[in-house]
Coordinates of C-alpha atoms in Angstrom, one line a residue:
Chain Z
M200 CA 54.4 80.4 -102.0
I201 CA 55.4 78.2 -105.0
E202 CA 58.7 78.7 -106.8
A203 CA 60.2 76.9 -109.7
E204 CA 63.6 77.6 -110.9
N205 CA 64.8 76.1 -114.2
L206 CA 62.7 73.1 -113.4
E207 CA 63.4 70.3 -115.8
K208 CA 62.3 66.7 -116.2
R209 CA 63.6 64.2 -118.8
F210 CA 62.5 60.6 -119.1
S211 CA 64.6 58.1 -120.9
V212 CA 62.5 55.7 -122.9
L213 CA 63.4 52.6 -124.8
R214 CA 62.4 52.6 -128.4
K215 CA 62.4 49.6 -130.8
A216 CA 65.4 49.8 -133.1
G217 CA 65.6 46.5 -134.9
R218 CA 64.4 43.1 -133.9
V219 CA 65.8 42.9 -130.4
R220 CA 67.8 46.0 -130.1
R221 CA 66.3 48.9 -128.1
A222 CA 67.6 52.4 -128.4
R223 CA 67.6 54.6 -125.3
E224 CA 66.1 58.0 -126.0
D225 CA 65.7 61.1 -123.9
V226 CA 62.3 62.7 -123.9
V227 CA 62.1 66.1 -122.4
A228 CA 58.7 66.6 -120.6
V229 CA 59.5 69.9 -118.9
A230 CA 62.4 71.9 -120.3
G231 CA 63.4 74.4 -117.6
V232 CA 60.5 76.4 -116.4
T233 CA 60.9 79.3 -114.0
F234 CA 58.0 81.1 -112.1
T235 CA 57.0 82.3 -108.8
I236 CA 53.5 82.2 -107.4
A237 CA 52.7 84.5 -104.4
A238 CA 50.6 83.4 -101.5
G239 CA 46.9 83.8 -102.2
E240 CA 47.3 83.9 -106.0
M241 CA 45.1 81.8 -108.3
V242 CA 47.0 80.9 -111.4
G243 CA 45.9 79.1 -114.5
Y244 CA 48.3 76.7 -116.1
I245 CA 47.3 75.9 -119.7
G246 CA 48.7 74.1 -122.7
P247 CA 47.9 71.3 -125.1
N248 CA 48.0 67.6 -124.1
G249 CA 51.6 66.5 -123.4
A250 CA 52.8 70.0 -122.9
G251 CA 54.2 69.3 -119.5
K252 CA 51.5 70.6 -117.2
S253 CA 50.9 67.5 -115.2
T254 CA 54.7 66.8 -115.0
T255 CA 55.3 70.2 -113.6
I256 CA 52.6 69.7 -110.9
K257 CA 54.0 66.3 -110.1
M258 CA 57.4 67.9 -109.5
L259 CA 55.8 70.6 -107.3
T260 CA 54.1 68.0 -105.2
G261 CA 57.1 65.7 -104.8
I262 CA 55.7 62.8 -106.8
L263 CA 58.4 63.2 -109.4
V264 CA 62.0 64.2 -108.8
P265 CA 63.2 66.9 -111.2
T266 CA 66.1 66.0 -113.5
S267 CA 67.5 69.5 -112.7
G268 CA 66.4 72.8 -111.3
R269 CA 64.8 73.5 -108.1
A270 CA 61.3 73.8 -106.7
T271 CA 60.1 75.1 -103.3
V272 CA 56.6 75.0 -101.9
A273 CA 55.9 77.1 -98.8
G274 CA 59.7 77.4 -98.5
I275 CA 60.2 73.6 -98.5
D276 CA 61.9 71.5 -101.2
P277 CA 59.3 68.8 -102.1
T278 CA 62.0 66.4 -103.3
R279 CA 63.9 66.3 -100.1
R280 CA 61.1 66.8 -97.6
R281 CA 58.1 65.4 -99.4
I282 CA 56.2 64.4 -96.3
E283 CA 56.3 68.0 -94.8
V284 CA 55.2 69.4 -98.1
A285 CA 52.3 66.8 -98.3
R286 CA 50.9 68.3 -95.0
R287 CA 50.7 71.7 -96.6
I288 CA 49.2 71.0 -100.0
G289 CA 46.0 69.6 -101.3
V290 CA 45.8 68.0 -104.8
V291 CA 42.9 67.1 -107.0
F292 CA 43.5 65.1 -110.2
G293 CA 40.2 65.3 -112.1
Q294 CA 40.9 62.1 -113.9
R295 CA 41.5 60.0 -110.9
T296 CA 40.3 59.9 -107.4
Q297 CA 42.3 60.2 -104.2
L298 CA 39.4 58.6 -102.2
W299 CA 39.1 55.0 -101.2
W300 CA 37.1 53.4 -103.9
D301 CA 35.0 51.1 -101.7
L302 CA 34.5 53.4 -98.7
P303 CA 31.8 55.9 -98.2
L304 CA 32.9 59.5 -98.2
R305 CA 32.4 59.8 -94.4
D306 CA 34.9 57.0 -93.8
S307 CA 37.4 58.4 -96.3
F308 CA 37.2 61.7 -94.6
D309 CA 37.7 60.0 -91.2
L310 CA 40.8 58.1 -92.5
L311 CA 42.3 61.3 -93.9
R312 CA 41.9 62.9 -90.5
H313 CA 44.2 60.3 -89.1
V314 CA 46.6 60.4 -92.1
Y315 CA 47.0 64.2 -91.7
R316 CA 46.7 64.1 -87.9
V317 CA 44.0 66.7 -87.7
G318 CA 42.4 67.3 -84.3
A319 CA 38.9 65.8 -83.9
E320 CA 37.3 69.1 -83.1
Q321 CA 38.9 71.0 -86.1
H322 CA 38.2 68.0 -88.3
R323 CA 34.5 68.0 -87.5
R324 CA 34.2 71.8 -88.1
D325 CA 36.0 71.7 -91.4
R326 CA 34.3 68.6 -92.6
D327 CA 30.8 70.1 -91.8
E328 CA 31.7 73.3 -93.5
L329 CA 33.0 71.6 -96.7
T330 CA 30.0 69.2 -96.7
E331 CA 27.7 72.2 -96.7
L332 CA 29.6 74.2 -99.2
L333 CA 29.9 71.3 -101.6
D334 CA 26.5 70.0 -100.9
L335 CA 27.8 66.6 -99.9
A336 CA 25.4 65.8 -97.1
P337 CA 23.3 63.3 -99.1
L338 CA 26.4 61.5 -100.4
L339 CA 28.3 61.0 -97.2
D340 CA 27.2 57.3 -96.8
V341 CA 27.5 56.3 -100.4
P342 CA 30.6 54.3 -101.5
V343 CA 32.8 56.4 -103.7
R344 CA 32.5 54.0 -106.6
Q345 CA 28.8 54.6 -106.8
L346 CA 29.2 58.4 -107.0
S347 CA 28.7 60.2 -110.3
L348 CA 31.7 62.0 -111.8
G349 CA 30.5 65.4 -110.6
Q350 CA 29.8 64.1 -107.1
R351 CA 33.1 62.4 -106.9
V352 CA 35.0 65.5 -107.9
R353 CA 33.3 67.4 -105.2
G354 CA 34.2 64.7 -102.8
D355 CA 37.8 64.9 -103.9
L356 CA 37.8 68.6 -103.4
A357 CA 36.6 68.2 -99.9
A358 CA 39.1 65.5 -99.2
A359 CA 42.0 67.7 -100.5
L360 CA 41.0 70.6 -98.3
L361 CA 40.2 68.8 -95.1
H362 CA 43.6 69.5 -93.6
D363 CA 43.3 73.2 -94.6
P364 CA 46.3 73.2 -97.0
E365 CA 48.0 76.5 -97.9
V366 CA 48.4 75.4 -101.5
L367 CA 45.9 73.6 -103.8
Y368 CA 46.9 72.0 -107.0
L369 CA 44.1 71.2 -109.4
D370 CA 44.8 69.1 -112.5
E371 CA 41.8 69.4 -114.8
P372 CA 39.3 69.5 -112.0
T373 CA 36.3 70.2 -114.3
I374 CA 37.1 67.7 -117.0
G375 CA 34.0 65.8 -118.0
L376 CA 31.7 67.8 -115.8
D377 CA 28.3 69.2 -116.9
V378 CA 27.7 72.9 -116.9
V379 CA 26.0 73.0 -113.5
S380 CA 28.7 70.9 -111.8
K381 CA 31.4 73.1 -113.4
A382 CA 29.7 76.3 -112.1
R383 CA 29.4 74.9 -108.6
V384 CA 33.1 73.8 -108.5
R385 CA 34.3 77.2 -109.8
E386 CA 32.1 79.1 -107.3
F387 CA 33.5 77.0 -104.5
L388 CA 37.1 77.5 -105.6
A389 CA 36.7 81.2 -105.9
A390 CA 35.2 81.4 -102.4
R391 CA 37.9 79.3 -100.9
N392 CA 40.6 81.4 -102.4
R393 CA 38.9 84.6 -101.3
E394 CA 38.1 83.6 -97.8
R395 CA 41.1 81.5 -96.8
G396 CA 43.7 82.9 -99.1
T397 CA 44.5 79.4 -100.4
T398 CA 47.0 79.6 -103.2
V399 CA 45.7 77.7 -106.3
L400 CA 47.5 76.4 -109.3
L401 CA 45.0 75.1 -111.8
T402 CA 45.5 73.3 -115.1
T403 CA 42.7 73.0 -117.5
H404 CA 41.6 72.8 -121.1
D405 CA 38.5 74.9 -120.4
L406 CA 39.2 78.5 -121.0
D407 CA 36.1 79.4 -119.0
D408 CA 37.7 77.9 -115.9
I409 CA 40.5 80.3 -116.3
E410 CA 38.4 83.3 -117.1
R411 CA 36.2 82.9 -114.1
L412 CA 38.9 82.1 -111.6
C413 CA 42.4 83.3 -112.5
S414 CA 43.8 86.8 -113.1
R415 CA 47.1 85.3 -114.1
V416 CA 47.8 82.6 -116.6
M417 CA 50.9 80.6 -117.7
I418 CA 51.0 78.9 -121.1
I419 CA 53.3 76.0 -121.6
D420 CA 54.0 73.9 -124.7
H421 CA 56.8 71.4 -125.4
G422 CA 57.9 71.8 -121.9
R423 CA 58.6 75.6 -122.2
L424 CA 56.7 78.5 -120.8
L425 CA 55.4 80.6 -123.6
Y426 CA 53.6 83.2 -121.6
D427 CA 53.2 84.2 -118.0
G428 CA 51.1 87.2 -117.3
A429 CA 47.7 88.8 -117.1
L430 CA 44.8 86.8 -118.4
A431 CA 43.2 90.0 -119.9
T432 CA 46.0 90.1 -122.6
V433 CA 45.5 86.5 -123.6
A434 CA 41.7 86.8 -123.5
D435 CA 41.8 89.7 -125.9
R436 CA 44.2 88.0 -128.2
L437 CA 42.3 84.7 -128.0
G438 CA 38.9 86.2 -128.6
E439 CA 40.1 88.4 -131.4
D440 CA 40.3 85.9 -134.3
R441 CA 37.0 84.4 -135.0
V442 CA 35.4 82.5 -137.9
L443 CA 31.9 83.2 -139.3
V444 CA 30.4 80.1 -140.8
V445 CA 27.6 80.8 -143.3
D446 CA 25.4 78.3 -145.1
L447 CA 24.2 80.1 -148.3
A448 CA 21.2 79.3 -150.4
E449 CA 23.3 78.5 -153.4
S450 CA 26.8 77.2 -153.9
G451 CA 29.1 79.7 -155.5
A452 CA 32.5 81.3 -155.7
A453 CA 34.2 82.6 -152.5
L454 CA 32.6 85.7 -151.2
N455 CA 34.4 88.9 -151.3
V456 CA 33.5 91.0 -148.3
P457 CA 35.6 93.7 -146.7
G458 CA 37.3 92.9 -143.3
A459 CA 37.0 89.1 -143.8
R460 CA 39.0 86.4 -145.5
V461 CA 37.4 83.3 -146.8
V462 CA 39.2 80.3 -145.3
S463 CA 37.2 77.5 -147.0
V464 CA 34.4 76.9 -149.4
E465 CA 32.5 73.6 -149.1
G466 CA 29.6 73.7 -151.4
P467 CA 27.1 76.2 -150.0
R468 CA 29.1 76.5 -146.7
Q469 CA 31.7 79.2 -146.5
R470 CA 34.0 80.0 -143.6
L471 CA 35.1 83.6 -143.2
A472 CA 37.9 84.6 -140.8
F473 CA 37.7 88.0 -139.2
R474 CA 39.1 90.1 -136.5
R475 CA 36.9 91.5 -133.8
S476 CA 39.0 94.7 -133.7
E477 CA 38.5 95.3 -137.4
V478 CA 34.9 94.4 -138.1
T479 CA 32.0 93.5 -135.9
A480 CA 30.1 90.2 -136.4
A481 CA 26.9 92.1 -137.1
A482 CA 28.5 94.3 -139.8
L483 CA 30.1 91.2 -141.4
I484 CA 26.8 89.4 -141.5
A485 CA 25.1 92.4 -143.0
A486 CA 27.8 92.6 -145.7
V487 CA 27.4 88.9 -146.5
S488 CA 23.6 89.1 -146.8
A489 CA 24.0 92.0 -149.1
V490 CA 25.7 89.8 -151.7
A491 CA 24.1 86.4 -151.0
E492 CA 21.2 84.8 -149.2
I493 CA 22.1 83.3 -145.8
V494 CA 20.2 80.2 -144.7
D495 CA 22.1 79.6 -141.5
L496 CA 25.1 80.9 -139.7
S497 CA 27.3 80.4 -136.6
I498 CA 30.4 81.9 -135.2
E499 CA 33.4 79.8 -134.1
E500 CA 35.5 81.0 -131.2
P501 CA 39.2 80.0 -131.7
D502 CA 40.1 76.9 -129.7
I503 CA 42.8 77.2 -127.2
E504 CA 45.1 74.5 -128.6
A505 CA 45.1 76.1 -132.0
V506 CA 46.0 79.5 -130.6
I507 CA 48.7 78.1 -128.5
R508 CA 50.2 76.3 -131.4
R509 CA 50.2 79.5 -133.3
V510 CA 51.9 81.3 -130.4
Y511 CA 54.5 78.5 -130.4
A512 CA 55.1 78.7 -134.1
G513 CA 55.8 82.5 -133.7
E514 CA 52.7 83.6 -135.6
L515 CA 51.1 85.2 -132.7
T516 CA 52.8 87.2 -129.9
L517 CA 51.1 87.8 -126.7
Chain Y
M246 CA 36.6 40.1 -91.5
Q247 CA 33.6 40.1 -93.8
Y248 CA 33.8 36.5 -95.1
R249 CA 34.4 34.4 -92.1
T250 CA 34.2 31.0 -93.7
S251 CA 36.4 31.9 -96.6
F252 CA 39.0 33.3 -94.1
V253 CA 39.0 30.1 -92.0
L254 CA 39.2 27.9 -95.1
F255 CA 42.0 29.9 -96.7
T256 CA 44.0 30.0 -93.5
F257 CA 43.6 26.3 -93.0
S258 CA 44.6 25.5 -96.6
Q259 CA 47.7 27.7 -96.2
F260 CA 48.5 25.8 -93.1
A261 CA 47.8 22.4 -94.7
I262 CA 49.9 23.2 -97.8
T263 CA 52.9 24.2 -95.7
F264 CA 52.3 21.3 -93.4
L265 CA 52.5 18.8 -96.3
D266 CA 55.7 20.5 -97.2
F267 CA 57.2 19.3 -93.9
V268 CA 55.7 15.9 -94.4
G269 CA 58.0 15.7 -97.4
I270 CA 61.0 16.0 -95.0
L271 CA 59.5 13.3 -92.7
V272 CA 59.2 11.0 -95.7
L273 CA 62.8 11.7 -96.6
F274 CA 63.9 10.8 -93.1
A275 CA 62.0 7.6 -93.2
N276 CA 64.6 6.4 -95.8
V277 CA 67.7 8.1 -94.5
D278 CA 69.1 8.8 -91.1
S279 CA 70.7 12.1 -91.8
L280 CA 70.9 14.9 -94.4
A281 CA 74.4 16.2 -94.8
G282 CA 75.1 14.9 -91.3
W283 CA 72.0 16.6 -89.7
S284 CA 69.4 14.6 -87.9
L285 CA 65.6 15.0 -88.4
A286 CA 65.3 17.2 -85.2
E287 CA 68.2 19.3 -86.3
V288 CA 66.8 19.8 -89.9
A289 CA 63.4 20.5 -88.3
F290 CA 65.2 23.2 -86.2
L291 CA 66.6 24.9 -89.3
Y292 CA 63.3 24.5 -91.1
G293 CA 61.3 25.8 -88.1
I294 CA 63.4 29.0 -87.9
A295 CA 63.2 29.5 -91.6
N296 CA 59.5 29.1 -91.8
L297 CA 58.7 31.0 -88.6
A298 CA 60.8 33.9 -89.7
F299 CA 59.5 33.8 -93.3
G300 CA 56.0 33.7 -91.9
L301 CA 56.6 36.8 -89.8
A302 CA 58.1 38.6 -92.8
D303 CA 55.2 37.4 -95.0
V304 CA 52.6 38.8 -92.6
F305 CA 54.3 42.2 -91.9
V306 CA 56.5 43.0 -94.9
S307 CA 55.5 41.0 -98.0
P308 CA 52.5 43.2 -98.9
V309 CA 55.2 45.6 -100.1
E310 CA 55.1 43.6 -103.3
N311 CA 51.8 45.3 -104.0
V312 CA 53.8 48.4 -105.0
Q313 CA 53.9 46.8 -108.4
V314 CA 50.1 47.1 -108.7
A315 CA 50.3 50.7 -107.5
I316 CA 53.0 51.6 -110.0
R317 CA 51.2 50.1 -112.9
A318 CA 47.9 51.7 -112.0
G319 CA 49.5 55.0 -111.2
T320 CA 48.0 55.0 -107.7
F321 CA 51.5 55.3 -106.3
D322 CA 51.0 59.1 -107.0
Q323 CA 48.4 59.3 -104.3
I324 CA 50.6 57.3 -101.9
L325 CA 53.3 59.9 -102.4
L326 CA 50.8 62.8 -101.8
R327 CA 50.0 61.7 -98.3
P328 CA 52.2 62.6 -95.3
V329 CA 52.9 59.0 -94.3
S330 CA 55.8 56.8 -95.4
P331 CA 54.9 55.1 -98.7
M332 CA 56.2 51.8 -97.3
L333 CA 53.9 51.9 -94.3
Q334 CA 50.9 52.8 -96.5
I335 CA 51.5 49.9 -98.9
V336 CA 52.2 47.3 -96.2
T337 CA 49.1 48.3 -94.0
D338 CA 46.9 48.5 -97.0
G339 CA 47.9 44.9 -98.1
F340 CA 47.8 43.4 -94.7
S341 CA 46.0 40.1 -94.6
A342 CA 45.4 38.0 -91.6
R343 CA 45.2 35.0 -94.0
R344 CA 48.9 34.7 -94.1
L345 CA 48.9 33.6 -90.5
G346 CA 48.4 30.0 -91.6
K347 CA 52.0 29.8 -92.9
L348 CA 53.3 31.4 -89.8
A349 CA 51.4 28.9 -87.6
Q350 CA 53.0 26.0 -89.4
G351 CA 56.5 27.5 -88.9
A352 CA 55.8 28.0 -85.2
L353 CA 54.6 24.4 -84.8
V354 CA 57.6 22.8 -86.5
F355 CA 59.9 25.2 -84.6
G356 CA 58.2 24.2 -81.3
F357 CA 58.6 20.5 -82.2
A358 CA 62.3 21.0 -83.1
V359 CA 63.1 22.9 -79.9
A360 CA 61.6 20.0 -77.9
A361 CA 63.3 17.3 -80.0
V362 CA 66.8 18.5 -80.4
N363 CA 69.4 17.3 -77.9
V364 CA 70.5 20.7 -76.7
D365 CA 71.4 22.0 -73.2
W366 CA 69.3 25.2 -73.2
T367 CA 71.6 27.6 -71.5
A368 CA 70.7 31.3 -71.4
A369 CA 73.1 32.1 -74.2
R370 CA 71.6 29.5 -76.5
V371 CA 68.0 30.7 -75.8
A372 CA 69.1 34.3 -76.5
M373 CA 70.8 33.1 -79.6
T374 CA 67.7 31.3 -80.8
L375 CA 65.6 34.4 -80.3
L376 CA 68.2 36.6 -82.0
A377 CA 68.3 34.1 -84.9
V378 CA 64.5 34.2 -85.4
L379 CA 64.6 38.1 -85.3
S380 CA 67.6 38.3 -87.6
A381 CA 66.0 35.8 -90.0
S382 CA 62.7 37.7 -90.2
T383 CA 64.7 40.9 -90.8
I384 CA 66.7 39.3 -93.6
F385 CA 63.6 37.8 -95.3
G386 CA 61.7 41.1 -94.9
A387 CA 64.7 43.0 -96.3
L388 CA 64.7 40.6 -99.3
W389 CA 61.0 41.4 -99.9
V390 CA 61.7 45.1 -99.9
A391 CA 64.8 44.9 -102.0
T392 CA 63.2 42.7 -104.7
S393 CA 60.1 44.9 -104.7
C394 CA 62.3 47.8 -105.8
V395 CA 62.7 46.1 -109.1
S396 CA 59.1 47.1 -110.0
F397 CA 60.1 50.7 -110.2
W398 CA 62.2 50.0 -113.2
W399 CA 60.7 46.9 -114.6
V400 CA 57.0 46.6 -113.9
E401 CA 56.9 42.9 -114.9
G402 CA 59.8 42.1 -112.6
R403 CA 57.8 40.5 -109.9
E404 CA 58.3 36.8 -110.9
A405 CA 62.1 37.2 -111.0
A406 CA 62.0 38.8 -107.6
N407 CA 60.0 35.9 -106.2
A408 CA 62.8 33.5 -107.2
I409 CA 64.9 35.3 -104.6
T410 CA 62.4 35.6 -101.8
Y411 CA 60.6 32.3 -102.0
G412 CA 63.7 30.5 -103.4
G413 CA 65.9 31.9 -100.7
S414 CA 63.6 30.8 -97.9
F415 CA 63.2 27.4 -99.5
L416 CA 66.9 26.8 -99.6
A417 CA 67.3 28.0 -96.0
Q418 CA 65.1 25.0 -94.9
Y419 CA 68.0 22.5 -95.4
P420 CA 71.6 22.4 -94.1
L421 CA 74.0 24.4 -96.2
G422 CA 76.3 21.3 -96.5
L423 CA 73.7 19.8 -98.9
Y424 CA 74.5 22.3 -101.6
G425 CA 77.4 22.7 -104.0
P426 CA 80.1 25.3 -103.4
W427 CA 78.7 28.0 -105.7
L428 CA 75.2 27.8 -104.2
R429 CA 76.7 27.9 -100.7
R430 CA 78.6 31.1 -101.5
G431 CA 75.5 32.6 -103.0
L432 CA 73.5 31.8 -99.9
A433 CA 76.2 33.3 -97.7
Y434 CA 77.2 36.4 -99.6
A435 CA 74.7 37.3 -102.2
V436 CA 71.3 36.4 -100.8
P437 CA 72.5 35.9 -97.2
V438 CA 69.9 33.5 -96.0
A439 CA 72.7 31.3 -94.5
F440 CA 72.9 34.0 -91.8
A441 CA 69.2 33.7 -91.2
N442 CA 69.3 30.3 -89.6
Y443 CA 72.2 28.1 -90.7
F444 CA 75.1 29.8 -89.0
P445 CA 73.2 30.6 -85.7
A446 CA 72.0 26.9 -85.7
T447 CA 75.6 25.6 -85.9
Y448 CA 76.3 27.4 -82.6
I449 CA 73.0 26.5 -80.9
L450 CA 73.2 22.9 -81.9
G451 CA 76.9 22.7 -81.2
R452 CA 77.8 21.6 -84.7
S453 CA 81.2 22.4 -86.2
D454 CA 80.3 22.1 -89.9
R455 CA 80.5 25.8 -90.6
L456 CA 82.1 25.0 -94.0
G457 CA 85.3 26.7 -93.2
A458 CA 83.8 29.8 -91.8
P459 CA 85.3 31.1 -88.4
S460 CA 83.4 30.2 -85.3
W461 CA 82.3 33.8 -84.6
I462 CA 80.2 33.8 -87.8
A463 CA 77.3 32.3 -85.8
F464 CA 77.1 35.7 -83.9
A465 CA 77.3 37.8 -87.1
S466 CA 73.6 37.2 -88.0
P467 CA 72.2 40.3 -86.3
V468 CA 74.9 42.4 -87.9
V469 CA 74.2 41.0 -91.3
A470 CA 70.5 41.4 -90.7
V471 CA 70.9 45.1 -89.8
A472 CA 73.2 45.6 -92.8
V473 CA 70.8 43.9 -95.3
A474 CA 67.9 45.9 -93.8
A475 CA 69.9 49.2 -94.2
L476 CA 70.8 48.3 -97.8
S477 CA 67.3 47.5 -98.8
A478 CA 66.0 50.7 -97.1
L479 CA 68.5 52.6 -99.2
A480 CA 67.5 50.7 -102.4
W481 CA 63.8 51.6 -101.6
R482 CA 64.7 55.3 -101.2
I483 CA 66.5 55.3 -104.5
A484 CA 63.6 53.4 -106.2
V485 CA 61.0 55.9 -104.9
R486 CA 63.0 58.8 -106.3
H487 CA 63.0 57.0 -109.7
Y488 CA 59.2 56.6 -109.7
R489 CA 58.1 57.8 -113.1
S490 CA 54.4 58.1 -112.6
T491 CA 51.9 57.5 -115.4
G492 CA 50.7 59.9 -118.0
S493 CA 47.4 61.6 -117.2

């Protein structure tokens, strides 16, 4: 359904080089990525800020023209036939709305019906269904600018799906949402994918999004794909390295417990790195309390950016 | 049409401002009998076509300059995501009935000039006049589009572009013979507003001061208009492909 072949995007930027002189410099945003996403798949696309996620999506929607390489969406080249592709895709950018700022949702939906030339009957049916699933009924007559972020994202989702697209691109759809709103959006997306077979490409910083929605994940950094495969592999790897933070009753030298390595000592607080596969958290805590009195403790899960950086640096292989 | 009074006042003030502009020409003619050999009615004919055509382009095409705002804010992304031509979306979104004031003034002066000039209105001359207004609007519209393309590379480029659109239409209000040779060449070849009204007017008014150009040049206006429109459409396509979006 979505194909990218050596997709590359460079931007040339002007940098200051002296008082008036400007040097032209090439910045590579996406450095030749290749992947294929089958119809009905739900794929997570992750990577740190500036890795090239949004740029890839913008090329796959026809917003940006690739510097080289080729993309096809539903068999159509989005660069040459952008308008045809636009009819078949839905896009939600979590950071910015596609809706008309001053119009109530109802009017935005109505306008979109005309923009996408959806029949009145079909439009009413789909709109009512989306309104119910996303719980938008009480919000239909509120101008978009008065909606909360969570409400607005739900409105955006409905707007992106009104023309029943085959492909849905989501760029950080859950950014800034509270736990309840996140859960609701995820639930909705999973159902949509299951029931209509909509192909979904999702970028996010929230590993939970991926865990709950995607069986396949692609990791990108510095414009290159570092990993493309099953989520299970990544999840194991990501979840393996953890840090136990203990606040001891007294400051002292670094603890020496088997199966863990002390990363830092800050007064009474010590941080111990350990691997889930080598020692359990419970065993480690027991080992620590055998040698020192623990006042408080917590366990830190590795954050995604750190792990991806390590993958990139070659320290970790997936 | 939410703010009726504001709309009426704005339209009227637009009309008044442009009307005073024509009063300037009347004052000029109170002191001289002709400008570069053209009488008041003849200058009014040139001026009328220029402002009528510019008014039409202003109402239907000039909102395209809002593309600058969309590029800066990154909302051009959304425009490209919808299955409708970006040009159409920008122009309809920026449509404002308030610009009708300018158009009304042009139409009024044009009407006055048609009545006042000493012309035998044969079918050919009437057809030529209509063609001239159409060609002129097309040329001005094409200038709006072409200059708006600058925004894709240079977001602050709007003011420089205005020099061409407003400047071009301003210079088209007077007979070409008034200007020096370099400016004349510029208005004929570079920013071809001479084809918008001057050359057709030489035919309609039966004047021979075509400044050395062959007599058929009066009929070249529609061709020039189509060519300029095609070029600006091409420039627009290239510009849209160069859209760089914003970081997000």
